[in-house]
PDB file of C-alpha atoms and ligand atoms in Angstrom:
ATOM      1  CA  MET A 587     -11.387  27.178 -21.543  1.00  0.00           C
ATOM      2  CA  VAL A 588      -9.108  24.676 -19.903  1.00  0.00           C
ATOM      3  CA  ASP A 589      -9.340  21.744 -20.957  1.00  0.00           C
ATOM      4  CA  VAL A 590      -9.731  19.413 -17.504  1.00  0.00           C
ATOM      5  CA  LEU A 591      -9.785  15.954 -18.551  1.00  0.00           C
ATOM      6  CA  ALA A 592      -7.053  16.197 -21.228  1.00  0.00           C
ATOM      7  CA  GLY A 593      -5.019  16.467 -17.475  1.00  0.00           C
ATOM      8  CA  TYR A 594      -6.820  12.517 -16.807  1.00  0.00           C
ATOM      9  CA  ASP A 595      -5.041  11.605 -19.707  1.00  0.00           C
ATOM     10  CA  LEU A 596      -2.433   8.456 -19.245  1.00  0.00           C
ATOM     11  CA  SER A 597      -1.629   7.880 -22.534  1.00  0.00           C
ATOM     12  CA  GLY A 598       2.100   6.926 -22.874  1.00  0.00           C
ATOM     13  CA  GLN A 599       2.583   6.716 -18.746  1.00  0.00           C
ATOM     14  CA  VAL A 600       3.834   3.517 -17.773  1.00  0.00           C
ATOM     15  CA  ALA A 601       2.391   2.019 -14.851  1.00  0.00           C
ATOM     16  CA  VAL A 602       3.530  -0.766 -12.329  1.00  0.00           C
ATOM     17  CA  LEU A 603       1.372  -1.537 -10.077  1.00  0.00           C
ATOM     18  CA  THR A 604       1.749  -4.694  -7.161  1.00  0.00           C
ATOM     19  CA  GLY A 605      -1.818  -6.205  -5.666  1.00  0.00           C
ATOM     20  CA  ALA A 606      -2.858  -6.539  -9.504  1.00  0.00           C
ATOM     21  CA  GLY A 607      -4.835  -9.172  -9.378  1.00  0.00           C
ATOM     22  CA  SER A 608      -7.339  -7.603  -6.749  1.00  0.00           C
ATOM     23  CA  GLY A 609      -9.017  -5.241  -5.233  1.00  0.00           C
ATOM     24  CA  ILE A 610      -7.427  -2.383  -5.113  1.00  0.00           C
ATOM     25  CA  GLY A 611      -5.242  -3.263  -6.893  1.00  0.00           C
ATOM     26  CA  LYS A 612      -6.815  -4.655 -10.316  1.00  0.00           C
ATOM     27  CA  ALA A 613      -9.970  -1.632 -10.174  1.00  0.00           C
ATOM     28  CA  SER A 614      -6.911   0.839 -10.107  1.00  0.00           C
ATOM     29  CA  ALA A 615      -5.053  -0.941 -12.919  1.00  0.00           C
ATOM     30  CA  LEU A 616      -8.328  -0.966 -15.283  1.00  0.00           C
ATOM     31  CA  THR A 617      -8.887   2.775 -14.421  1.00  0.00           C
ATOM     32  CA  LEU A 618      -5.790   3.512 -14.881  1.00  0.00           C
ATOM     33  CA  ALA A 619      -5.708   2.025 -18.839  1.00  0.00           C
ATOM     34  CA  ALA A 620      -8.678   3.377 -19.215  1.00  0.00           C
ATOM     35  CA  ALA A 621      -7.032   6.612 -19.149  1.00  0.00           C
ATOM     36  CA  GLY A 622      -4.288   5.260 -21.113  1.00  0.00           C
ATOM     37  CA  ALA A 623      -1.408   3.963 -19.073  1.00  0.00           C
ATOM     38  CA  ILE A 624       0.428   0.771 -20.057  1.00  0.00           C
ATOM     39  CA  ILE A 625       0.023  -1.581 -17.075  1.00  0.00           C
ATOM     40  CA  VAL A 626       2.408  -3.218 -15.414  1.00  0.00           C
ATOM     41  CA  GLY A 627       0.635  -5.664 -12.657  1.00  0.00           C
ATOM     42  CA  GLY A 628       1.880  -7.525  -9.854  1.00  0.00           C
ATOM     43  CA  ASP A 629       1.077  -9.689  -7.881  1.00  0.00           C
ATOM     44  CA  ILE A 630       1.450 -12.845  -5.573  1.00  0.00           C
ATOM     45  CA  ASP A 631      -1.473 -14.582  -7.078  1.00  0.00           C
ATOM     46  CA  GLU A 632      -0.071 -14.637 -11.210  1.00  0.00           C
ATOM     47  CA  ALA A 633      -3.338 -16.295 -12.490  1.00  0.00           C
ATOM     48  CA  ALA A 634      -5.394 -13.427 -10.567  1.00  0.00           C
ATOM     49  CA  ALA A 635      -2.518 -10.920 -11.903  1.00  0.00           C
ATOM     50  CA  GLN A 636      -3.036 -12.194 -15.237  1.00  0.00           C
ATOM     51  CA  ALA A 637      -6.395 -12.198 -15.853  1.00  0.00           C
ATOM     52  CA  THR A 638      -6.569  -8.593 -15.273  1.00  0.00           C
ATOM     53  CA  ALA A 639      -4.037  -8.043 -17.803  1.00  0.00           C
ATOM     54  CA  ASP A 640      -6.304  -9.769 -20.113  1.00  0.00           C
ATOM     55  CA  GLU A 641      -9.454  -7.402 -19.189  1.00  0.00           C
ATOM     56  CA  ILE A 642      -7.744  -4.912 -19.932  1.00  0.00           C
ATOM     57  CA  ARG A 643      -5.748  -6.363 -23.600  1.00  0.00           C
ATOM     58  CA  ASP A 644      -9.738  -7.703 -24.333  1.00  0.00           C
ATOM     59  CA  SER A 645     -10.690  -4.042 -23.974  1.00  0.00           C
ATOM     60  CA  GLY A 646      -7.722  -2.365 -26.550  1.00  0.00           C
ATOM     61  CA  GLY A 647      -5.488  -1.432 -23.729  1.00  0.00           C
ATOM     62  CA  ILE A 648      -1.694  -2.764 -23.039  1.00  0.00           C
ATOM     63  CA  ALA A 649      -0.531  -4.520 -19.962  1.00  0.00           C
ATOM     64  CA  SER A 650       1.010  -7.300 -18.922  1.00  0.00           C
ATOM     65  CA  ALA A 651       1.193  -9.258 -15.635  1.00  0.00           C
ATOM     66  CA  VAL A 652       4.790 -10.469 -13.656  1.00  0.00           C
ATOM     67  CA  ARG A 653       4.219 -13.161 -10.784  1.00  0.00           C
ATOM     68  CA  THR A 654       5.389 -11.285  -7.668  1.00  0.00           C
ATOM     69  CA  ASP A 655       5.511 -11.230  -3.985  1.00  0.00           C
ATOM     70  CA  VAL A 656       6.498  -8.261  -2.543  1.00  0.00           C
ATOM     71  CA  THR A 657       8.369  -9.379   0.013  1.00  0.00           C
ATOM     72  CA  SER A 658      11.518 -10.527  -2.513  1.00  0.00           C
ATOM     73  CA  ARG A 659      13.542  -7.085  -2.895  1.00  0.00           C
ATOM     74  CA  ALA A 660      14.197  -9.534  -5.735  1.00  0.00           C
ATOM     75  CA  GLN A 661      11.608 -10.148  -7.421  1.00  0.00           C
ATOM     76  CA  VAL A 662       9.803  -5.791  -6.711  1.00  0.00           C
ATOM     77  CA  ASP A 663      13.272  -5.170  -8.229  1.00  0.00           C
ATOM     78  CA  ALA A 664      12.467  -8.064 -11.717  1.00  0.00           C
ATOM     79  CA  LEU A 665       8.403  -6.727 -11.578  1.00  0.00           C
ATOM     80  CA  ILE A 666      10.188  -2.925 -12.156  1.00  0.00           C
ATOM     81  CA  ASP A 667      12.262  -3.812 -14.295  1.00  0.00           C
ATOM     82  CA  SER A 668      10.673  -5.586 -16.911  1.00  0.00           C
ATOM     83  CA  ALA A 669       8.469  -2.728 -16.679  1.00  0.00           C
ATOM     84  CA  VAL A 670      11.527  -0.412 -18.226  1.00  0.00           C
ATOM     85  CA  ALA A 671      12.922  -3.329 -19.974  1.00  0.00           C
ATOM     86  CA  SER A 672       9.234  -3.295 -22.111  1.00  0.00           C
ATOM     87  CA  HIS A 673       8.540   0.448 -22.081  1.00  0.00           C
ATOM     88  CA  GLY A 674      11.489   2.113 -21.560  1.00  0.00           C
ATOM     89  CA  ARG A 675      10.552   3.888 -18.762  1.00  0.00           C
ATOM     90  CA  ILE A 676       7.850   4.024 -15.337  1.00  0.00           C
ATOM     91  CA  ASP A 677       5.932   6.931 -14.385  1.00  0.00           C
ATOM     92  CA  ILE A 678       3.636   5.427 -11.671  1.00  0.00           C
ATOM     93  CA  MET A 679       4.406   3.549  -9.039  1.00  0.00           C
ATOM     94  CA  GLY A 680       1.096   2.072  -7.082  1.00  0.00           C
ATOM     95  CA  ASN A 681       1.891   0.181  -3.593  1.00  0.00           C
ATOM     96  CA  ILE A 682      -0.456  -1.948  -3.465  1.00  0.00           C
ATOM     97  CA  ALA A 683      -0.578  -5.556  -2.537  1.00  0.00           C
ATOM     98  CA  GLY A 684      -0.689  -5.523   1.594  1.00  0.00           C
ATOM     99  CA  ILE A 685      -2.817  -7.895   3.204  1.00  0.00           C
ATOM    100  CA  PRO A 686      -5.187  -8.164   6.987  1.00  0.00           C
ATOM    101  CA  HIS A 687      -3.827  -8.668  10.463  1.00  0.00           C
ATOM    102  CA  ASN A 688      -6.593  -9.084  13.804  1.00  0.00           C
ATOM    103  CA  LYS A 689      -5.239 -10.279  16.702  1.00  0.00           C
ATOM    104  CA  MET A 690      -4.427  -8.734  20.074  1.00  0.00           C
ATOM    105  CA  VAL A 691      -0.982  -7.498  20.820  1.00  0.00           C
ATOM    106  CA  ALA A 692      -0.482 -10.312  23.964  1.00  0.00           C
ATOM    107  CA  GLU A 693      -1.505 -13.108  21.298  1.00  0.00           C
ATOM    108  CA  VAL A 694       1.172 -12.520  18.102  1.00  0.00           C
ATOM    109  CA  THR A 695       3.528 -14.915  17.232  1.00  0.00           C
ATOM    110  CA  ASP A 696       7.134 -13.818  16.201  1.00  0.00           C
ATOM    111  CA  ASP A 697       6.102 -15.465  12.906  1.00  0.00           C
ATOM    112  CA  GLU A 698       2.913 -14.176  11.704  1.00  0.00           C
ATOM    113  CA  PHE A 699       4.767 -10.069  13.150  1.00  0.00           C
ATOM    114  CA  GLU A 700       7.499 -10.975  10.463  1.00  0.00           C
ATOM    115  CA  ARG A 701       5.204 -11.950   8.342  1.00  0.00           C
ATOM    116  CA  ILE A 702       3.191  -8.777   8.135  1.00  0.00           C
ATOM    117  CA  LEU A 703       6.068  -6.346   8.193  1.00  0.00           C
ATOM    118  CA  ALA A 704       6.896  -8.302   4.951  1.00  0.00           C
ATOM    119  CA  ILE A 705       4.361  -8.011   3.087  1.00  0.00           C
ATOM    120  CA  ASN A 706       2.614  -4.879   4.189  1.00  0.00           C
ATOM    121  CA  MET A 707       5.506  -2.719   4.815  1.00  0.00           C
ATOM    122  CA  LYS A 708       9.301  -3.626   4.049  1.00  0.00           C
ATOM    123  CA  SER A 709       7.206  -4.093   0.131  1.00  0.00           C
ATOM    124  CA  VAL A 710       6.642  -0.397  -0.145  1.00  0.00           C
ATOM    125  CA  PHE A 711      10.100   0.422   1.032  1.00  0.00           C
ATOM    126  CA  TYR A 712      11.482  -2.443  -1.502  1.00  0.00           C
ATOM    127  CA  GLY A 713       8.574  -0.582  -4.030  1.00  0.00           C
ATOM    128  CA  CYS A 714      10.022   2.837  -3.815  1.00  0.00           C
ATOM    129  CA  GLN A 715      13.755   2.127  -3.303  1.00  0.00           C
ATOM    130  CA  GLY A 716      13.111   0.195  -7.072  1.00  0.00           C
ATOM    131  CA  ALA A 717      10.809   3.574  -8.302  1.00  0.00           C
ATOM    132  CA  ILE A 718      12.995   5.840  -8.024  1.00  0.00           C
ATOM    133  CA  ARG A 719      16.165   4.161  -9.424  1.00  0.00           C
ATOM    134  CA  HIS A 720      14.786   4.887 -12.170  1.00  0.00           C
ATOM    135  CA  MET A 721      12.807   8.137 -11.719  1.00  0.00           C
ATOM    136  CA  ILE A 722      15.678  10.328 -10.519  1.00  0.00           C
ATOM    137  CA  PRO A 723      17.282  10.077 -13.448  1.00  0.00           C
ATOM    138  CA  GLN A 724      13.925  10.342 -15.600  1.00  0.00           C
ATOM    139  CA  GLY A 725      13.427  13.451 -13.833  1.00  0.00           C
ATOM    140  CA  SER A 726       9.705  12.715 -12.931  1.00  0.00           C
ATOM    141  CA  GLY A 727       7.396   9.848 -11.621  1.00  0.00           C
ATOM    142  CA  ASN A 728       4.725   9.582  -9.303  1.00  0.00           C
ATOM    143  CA  ILE A 729       4.548   6.627  -6.247  1.00  0.00           C
ATOM    144  CA  ILE A 730       1.350   6.287  -5.016  1.00  0.00           C
ATOM    145  CA  ASN A 731       1.334   3.909  -1.556  1.00  0.00           C
ATOM    146  CA  ILE A 732      -1.814   2.574   0.270  1.00  0.00           C
ATOM    147  CA  SER A 733      -2.121   3.204   3.973  1.00  0.00           C
ATOM    148  CA  SER A 734      -5.613   3.151   5.823  1.00  0.00           C
ATOM    149  CA  GLY A 735      -7.977   4.495   7.486  1.00  0.00           C
ATOM    150  CA  ALA A 736      -6.418   2.338  10.825  1.00  0.00           C
ATOM    151  CA  ILE A 737      -3.601   5.095  11.438  1.00  0.00           C
ATOM    152  CA  ASP A 738      -6.357   7.131  12.480  1.00  0.00           C
ATOM    153  CA  THR A 739      -8.668   5.063  14.687  1.00  0.00           C
ATOM    154  CA  PRO A 740      -6.676   3.154  17.761  1.00  0.00           C
ATOM    155  CA  ALA A 741      -8.957  -0.037  18.001  1.00  0.00           C
ATOM    156  CA  PRO A 742      -8.383  -3.814  19.756  1.00  0.00           C
ATOM    157  CA  THR A 743      -6.517  -6.280  17.209  1.00  0.00           C
ATOM    158  CA  LEU A 744      -5.644  -4.149  15.052  1.00  0.00           C
ATOM    159  CA  ALA A 745      -2.008  -2.657  16.201  1.00  0.00           C
ATOM    160  CA  CYS A 746       0.562  -5.298  13.930  1.00  0.00           C
ATOM    161  CA  TYR A 747      -1.811  -3.763  10.812  1.00  0.00           C
ATOM    162  CA  ALA A 748      -2.478  -0.731  11.645  1.00  0.00           C
ATOM    163  CA  MET A 749       2.039  -0.260  12.542  1.00  0.00           C
ATOM    164  CA  THR A 750       2.804  -0.903   9.358  1.00  0.00           C
ATOM    165  CA  LYS A 751       0.383   1.018   7.405  1.00  0.00           C
ATOM    166  CA  ALA A 752       0.855   4.290   9.751  1.00  0.00           C
ATOM    167  CA  ALA A 753       5.027   2.941   8.996  1.00  0.00           C
ATOM    168  CA  VAL A 754       3.983   3.830   5.558  1.00  0.00           C
ATOM    169  CA  ALA A 755       2.140   6.632   5.975  1.00  0.00           C
ATOM    170  CA  MET A 756       5.742   8.035   7.562  1.00  0.00           C
ATOM    171  CA  LEU A 757       7.539   6.599   4.505  1.00  0.00           C
ATOM    172  CA  THR A 758       5.207   8.708   1.927  1.00  0.00           C
ATOM    173  CA  LYS A 759       5.887  11.701   3.516  1.00  0.00           C
ATOM    174  CA  THR A 760      10.064  11.350   3.715  1.00  0.00           C
ATOM    175  CA  LEU A 761      10.366  10.394   0.526  1.00  0.00           C
ATOM    176  CA  ALA A 762       8.317  13.359  -0.414  1.00  0.00           C
ATOM    177  CA  THR A 763      10.796  15.733   0.465  1.00  0.00           C
ATOM    178  CA  GLU A 764      13.980  13.681  -0.685  1.00  0.00           C
ATOM    179  CA  VAL A 765      12.795  13.112  -4.315  1.00  0.00           C
ATOM    180  CA  GLY A 766      10.444  16.514  -4.591  1.00  0.00           C
ATOM    181  CA  PRO A 767      13.203  17.871  -5.715  1.00  0.00           C
ATOM    182  CA  GLU A 768      14.106  15.704  -8.795  1.00  0.00           C
ATOM    183  CA  GLY A 769      10.591  15.416  -9.972  1.00  0.00           C
ATOM    184  CA  ILE A 770       8.689  13.029  -7.976  1.00  0.00           C
ATOM    185  CA  ARG A 771       5.643  13.222  -6.602  1.00  0.00           C
ATOM    186  CA  VAL A 772       5.182  10.463  -3.477  1.00  0.00           C
ATOM    187  CA  ASN A 773       1.277  10.436  -1.886  1.00  0.00           C
ATOM    188  CA  ALA A 774      -0.673   8.144  -0.268  1.00  0.00           C
ATOM    189  CA  VAL A 775      -4.093   6.621  -0.059  1.00  0.00           C
ATOM    190  CA  ALA A 776      -5.608   5.665   3.198  1.00  0.00           C
ATOM    191  CA  PRO A 777      -8.733   3.128   2.967  1.00  0.00           C
ATOM    192  CA  GLY A 778     -11.845   4.039   5.197  1.00  0.00           C
ATOM    193  CA  VAL A 779     -13.528   0.232   5.242  1.00  0.00           C
ATOM    194  CA  ILE A 780     -14.153  -1.140   1.364  1.00  0.00           C
ATOM    195  CA  HIS A 781     -15.395  -4.225  -0.015  1.00  0.00           C
ATOM    196  CA  THR A 782     -12.777  -6.753  -1.303  1.00  0.00           C
ATOM    197  CA  ASN A 783     -11.805  -9.967  -0.896  1.00  0.00           C
ATOM    198  CA  PHE A 784      -9.078  -7.779   2.094  1.00  0.00           C
ATOM    199  CA  SER A 785     -12.532  -7.972   3.789  1.00  0.00           C
ATOM    200  CA  ARG A 786     -14.241 -11.959   3.337  1.00  0.00           C
ATOM    201  CA  HIS A 787     -13.193 -13.129   6.685  1.00  0.00           C
ATOM    202  CA  ASN A 788     -16.038 -11.024   7.672  1.00  0.00           C
ATOM    203  CA  TYR A 789     -19.101 -12.799   6.030  1.00  0.00           C
ATOM    204  CA  THR A 790     -17.636 -15.999   4.406  1.00  0.00           C
ATOM    205  CA  ASP A 791     -19.328 -19.614   5.567  1.00  0.00           C
ATOM    206  CA  ALA A 792     -17.554 -22.592   7.262  1.00  0.00           C
ATOM    207  CA  GLU A 793     -16.519 -23.304   3.313  1.00  0.00           C
ATOM    208  CA  GLY A 794     -14.567 -20.292   3.103  1.00  0.00           C
ATOM    209  CA  ASN A 795     -17.714 -19.263   0.590  1.00  0.00           C
ATOM    210  CA  GLU A 796     -19.823 -15.470   1.042  1.00  0.00           C
ATOM    211  CA  ASP A 797     -23.276 -15.409   2.247  1.00  0.00           C
ATOM    212  CA  PRO A 798     -25.118 -12.806   0.681  1.00  0.00           C
ATOM    213  CA  GLU A 799     -26.601 -12.418   3.550  1.00  0.00           C
ATOM    214  CA  ARG A 800     -23.873 -11.444   6.033  1.00  0.00           C
ATOM    215  CA  VAL A 801     -22.289  -9.278   3.414  1.00  0.00           C
ATOM    216  CA  GLU A 802     -25.252  -7.505   3.321  1.00  0.00           C
ATOM    217  CA  LYS A 803     -25.149  -7.368   7.296  1.00  0.00           C
ATOM    218  CA  TYR A 804     -21.001  -6.660   7.024  1.00  0.00           C
ATOM    219  CA  LYS A 805     -22.281  -3.734   4.780  1.00  0.00           C
ATOM    220  CA  LYS A 806     -25.105  -2.206   6.720  1.00  0.00           C
ATOM    221  CA  ARG A 807     -22.662  -2.404   9.591  1.00  0.00           C
ATOM    222  CA  PHE A 808     -19.629  -0.827   7.971  1.00  0.00           C
ATOM    223  CA  GLY A 809     -22.396   1.483   6.267  1.00  0.00           C
ATOM    224  CA  SER A 810     -23.609   2.844   8.517  1.00  0.00           C
ATOM    225  CA  MET A 811     -20.841   3.834  10.437  1.00  0.00           C
ATOM    226  CA  ALA A 812     -19.569   6.225   8.183  1.00  0.00           C
ATOM    227  CA  PRO A 813     -21.038  10.146   7.421  1.00  0.00           C
ATOM    228  CA  LEU A 814     -22.006   8.898   4.014  1.00  0.00           C
ATOM    229  CA  ARG A 815     -23.763   5.538   5.262  1.00  0.00           C
ATOM    230  CA  ARG A 816     -21.967   3.031   2.940  1.00  0.00           C
ATOM    231  CA  VAL A 817     -18.615   1.012   3.048  1.00  0.00           C
ATOM    232  CA  GLY A 818     -16.565   2.035   0.110  1.00  0.00           C
ATOM    233  CA  GLU A 819     -16.038  -0.274  -3.184  1.00  0.00           C
ATOM    234  CA  ALA A 820     -12.454  -0.198  -4.769  1.00  0.00           C
ATOM    235  CA  GLN A 821     -13.242   1.920  -7.345  1.00  0.00           C
ATOM    236  CA  ASP A 822     -14.061   4.755  -5.064  1.00  0.00           C
ATOM    237  CA  VAL A 823      -9.643   4.154  -4.499  1.00  0.00           C
ATOM    238  CA  ALA A 824      -9.155   3.712  -7.899  1.00  0.00           C
ATOM    239  CA  ASP A 825     -11.052   7.298  -8.397  1.00  0.00           C
ATOM    240  CA  THR A 826      -8.600   8.471  -6.109  1.00  0.00           C
ATOM    241  CA  LEU A 827      -5.326   6.857  -7.408  1.00  0.00           C
ATOM    242  CA  LEU A 828      -6.429   8.226 -11.123  1.00  0.00           C
ATOM    243  CA  PHE A 829      -6.487  11.875 -10.029  1.00  0.00           C
ATOM    244  CA  LEU A 830      -2.914  11.716  -8.180  1.00  0.00           C
ATOM    245  CA  CYS A 831      -1.655  10.495 -10.930  1.00  0.00           C
ATOM    246  CA  SER A 832      -3.405  13.700 -12.921  1.00  0.00           C
ATOM    247  CA  THR A 833      -2.140  16.786 -13.568  1.00  0.00           C
ATOM    248  CA  GLY A 834      -4.805  18.361 -10.922  1.00  0.00           C
ATOM    249  CA  ALA A 835      -2.929  16.836  -8.257  1.00  0.00           C
ATOM    250  CA  SER A 836       0.458  17.550 -10.349  1.00  0.00           C
ATOM    251  CA  PHE A 837       1.547  20.230  -6.679  1.00  0.00           C
ATOM    252  CA  MET A 838       0.303  17.200  -4.429  1.00  0.00           C
ATOM    253  CA  THR A 839       3.349  15.196  -2.473  1.00  0.00           C
ATOM    254  CA  GLY A 840       3.682  13.887   0.828  1.00  0.00           C
ATOM    255  CA  GLN A 841      -0.051  13.694   1.147  1.00  0.00           C
ATOM    256  CA  ILE A 842      -2.192  11.074   2.938  1.00  0.00           C
ATOM    257  CA  LEU A 843      -5.432  11.040   0.765  1.00  0.00           C
ATOM    258  CA  ARG A 844      -8.104   9.370   2.595  1.00  0.00           C
ATOM    259  CA  PRO A 845     -11.845   7.875   0.653  1.00  0.00           C
ATOM    260  CA  ASN A 846     -13.094   6.788   3.792  1.00  0.00           C
ATOM    261  CA  GLY A 847     -16.309   8.163   3.399  1.00  0.00           C
ATOM    262  CA  GLY A 848     -16.206  10.538   6.514  1.00  0.00           C
ATOM    263  CA  ALA A 849     -15.503   7.646   8.364  1.00  0.00           C
ATOM    264  CA  ALA A 850     -11.329   6.365   9.351  1.00  0.00           C
ATOM    265  CA  MET A 851     -11.913   2.869  10.433  1.00  0.00           C
ATOM    266  CA  PRO A 852     -15.047   2.483  12.338  1.00  0.00           C
ATOM    267  CA  TRP A 853     -15.327  -0.095  14.940  1.00  0.00           C
TER     268      TRP A 853
HETATM  269  N1  LIG B 276      -9.986  -3.356   1.880  1.00  0.00           N
HETATM  270  C1  LIG B 276      -9.777  -2.616   3.047  1.00  0.00           C
HETATM  271  O1  LIG B 276     -11.496  -2.387   3.058  1.00  0.00           O
HETATM  272  C2  LIG B 276      -8.558  -2.095   3.128  1.00  0.00           C
HETATM  273  C3  LIG B 276      -8.651  -0.864   3.402  1.00  0.00           C
HETATM  274  C4  LIG B 276      -7.864  -0.037   4.165  1.00  0.00           C
HETATM  275  C5  LIG B 276      -6.391  -0.391   3.206  1.00  0.00           C
HETATM  276  N2  LIG B 276      -6.451  -1.485   1.700  1.00  0.00           N
HETATM  277  C6  LIG B 276      -5.640  -1.776   2.035  1.00  0.00           C
HETATM  278  O2  LIG B 276      -5.291  -1.903   0.046  1.00  0.00           O
HETATM  279  C7  LIG B 276      -4.598  -2.740   0.016  1.00  0.00           C
HETATM  280  C8  LIG B 276      -5.227  -3.693  -1.230  1.00  0.00           C
HETATM  281  O3  LIG B 276      -6.036  -4.240  -0.474  1.00  0.00           O
HETATM  282  P1  LIG B 276      -7.153  -4.636  -1.104  1.00  0.00           P
HETATM  283  O4  LIG B 276      -8.932  -4.681   0.004  1.00  0.00           O
HETATM  284  O5  LIG B 276      -7.622  -4.279  -2.225  1.00  0.00           O
HETATM  285  O6  LIG B 276      -7.703  -5.860  -0.381  1.00  0.00           O
HETATM  286  P2  LIG B 276      -7.452  -7.081  -1.605  1.00  0.00           P
HETATM  287  O7  LIG B 276      -7.582  -8.909  -1.480  1.00  0.00           O
HETATM  288  O8  LIG B 276      -8.741  -7.356  -2.724  1.00  0.00           O
HETATM  289  O9  LIG B 276      -6.310  -7.921  -2.817  1.00  0.00           O
HETATM  290  C9  LIG B 276      -5.096  -7.650  -2.032  1.00  0.00           C
HETATM  291  C10 LIG B 276      -3.695  -8.708  -2.957  1.00  0.00           C
HETATM  292  O10 LIG B 276      -2.572  -8.316  -2.843  1.00  0.00           O
HETATM  293  C11 LIG B 276      -1.956  -9.634  -3.069  1.00  0.00           C
HETATM  294  N3  LIG B 276      -1.030  -9.927  -2.481  1.00  0.00           N
HETATM  295  C12 LIG B 276      -1.147 -10.709  -1.022  1.00  0.00           C
HETATM  296  N4  LIG B 276      -0.047 -11.032  -0.807  1.00  0.00           N
HETATM  297  C13 LIG B 276       0.841 -10.674  -1.637  1.00  0.00           C
HETATM  298  C14 LIG B 276       2.269 -10.876  -1.961  1.00  0.00           C
HETATM  299  N5  LIG B 276       3.355 -11.184  -0.365  1.00  0.00           N
HETATM  300  N6  LIG B 276       3.364 -10.013  -2.779  1.00  0.00           N
HETATM  301  C15 LIG B 276       2.393  -9.684  -3.910  1.00  0.00           C
HETATM  302  N7  LIG B 276       1.189  -9.803  -3.635  1.00  0.00           N
HETATM  303  C16 LIG B 276       0.760 -10.174  -2.784  1.00  0.00           C
HETATM  304  C17 LIG B 276      -3.144 -11.103  -3.092  1.00  0.00           C
HETATM  305  O11 LIG B 276      -2.574 -11.809  -4.324  1.00  0.00           O
HETATM  306  C18 LIG B 276      -4.443  -9.849  -3.663  1.00  0.00           C
HETATM  307  O12 LIG B 276      -4.336  -9.887  -5.361  1.00  0.00           O
HETATM  308  C19 LIG B 276      -3.802  -3.047   1.149  1.00  0.00           C
HETATM  309  O13 LIG B 276      -2.394  -2.723   1.189  1.00  0.00           O
HETATM  310  C20 LIG B 276      -5.121  -2.872   2.124  1.00  0.00           C
HETATM  311  O14 LIG B 276      -4.617  -3.046   3.616  1.00  0.00           O
HETATM  312  C21 LIG B 276      -7.649  -1.971   2.762  1.00  0.00           C
END
């Protein structure tokens, strides 16, 4: 019989993940670590990235954290270089860090436009460039970029966010054509509505604390728009990343996978 589970064994593979301190990045770090991967997590929130690494180490895994502002090419390079210096290689690069943005086009200032481009778009380019620098000589590698369901559904206030995520999708597809012959796969994940800190503004009170009643309302409202009748959890997206790291995805590149309950980005 084919040993299908062996394809999910990531023992010895080195994974660099940005945004590892929260939500999808944290769940992905814990999930890939549970499958045996060595995790090097970057986040602008150093304490949060450290907490993720501690949780992995406490469970017997191998992990470290590096404070990384993904808007800085030098810091993204330093994150990747630290993984290669410590572990000799980089097998998986997950460009996950990102922020939401909701504003009508007419109201967007130059500063916030530059900020969203830097955090959500340029960072992914830096992560891809930094990773392939090592992966091409290795002759192997697996890059996973986080796009968004916002690329599928035009909606008011999402222009800047959707632009950055569409750019990530196109970078993914284009880079896949460039580095496929080098043995490197490049795919993107475009989640629908996922319950993480990203969407906190939907259900926090005036002091910024989570209001359980509003959380339920948010889940009901967005969940009701999806054919699967729920919002996603970070684990749903982490599981998609795990699949992309498995041998089950070894013939997939340039693809956009959509864990979204059947609804791209309801509004
Ligand atoms: N939650 C959703 O509904 C949803 C849907 C589609 C796509 N996404 C995308 O998923 C990715 C992860 O989001 P999440 O839902 O886990 O949100 P999250 O807020 O829980 O996590 C985002 C992480 O990115 C980090 N970060 C922010 N700015 C950074 C910077 N400049 N440098 C380094 N790290 C930085 C934050 O500190 C945080 O740990 C983002 O790219 C987001 O756009 C989220």
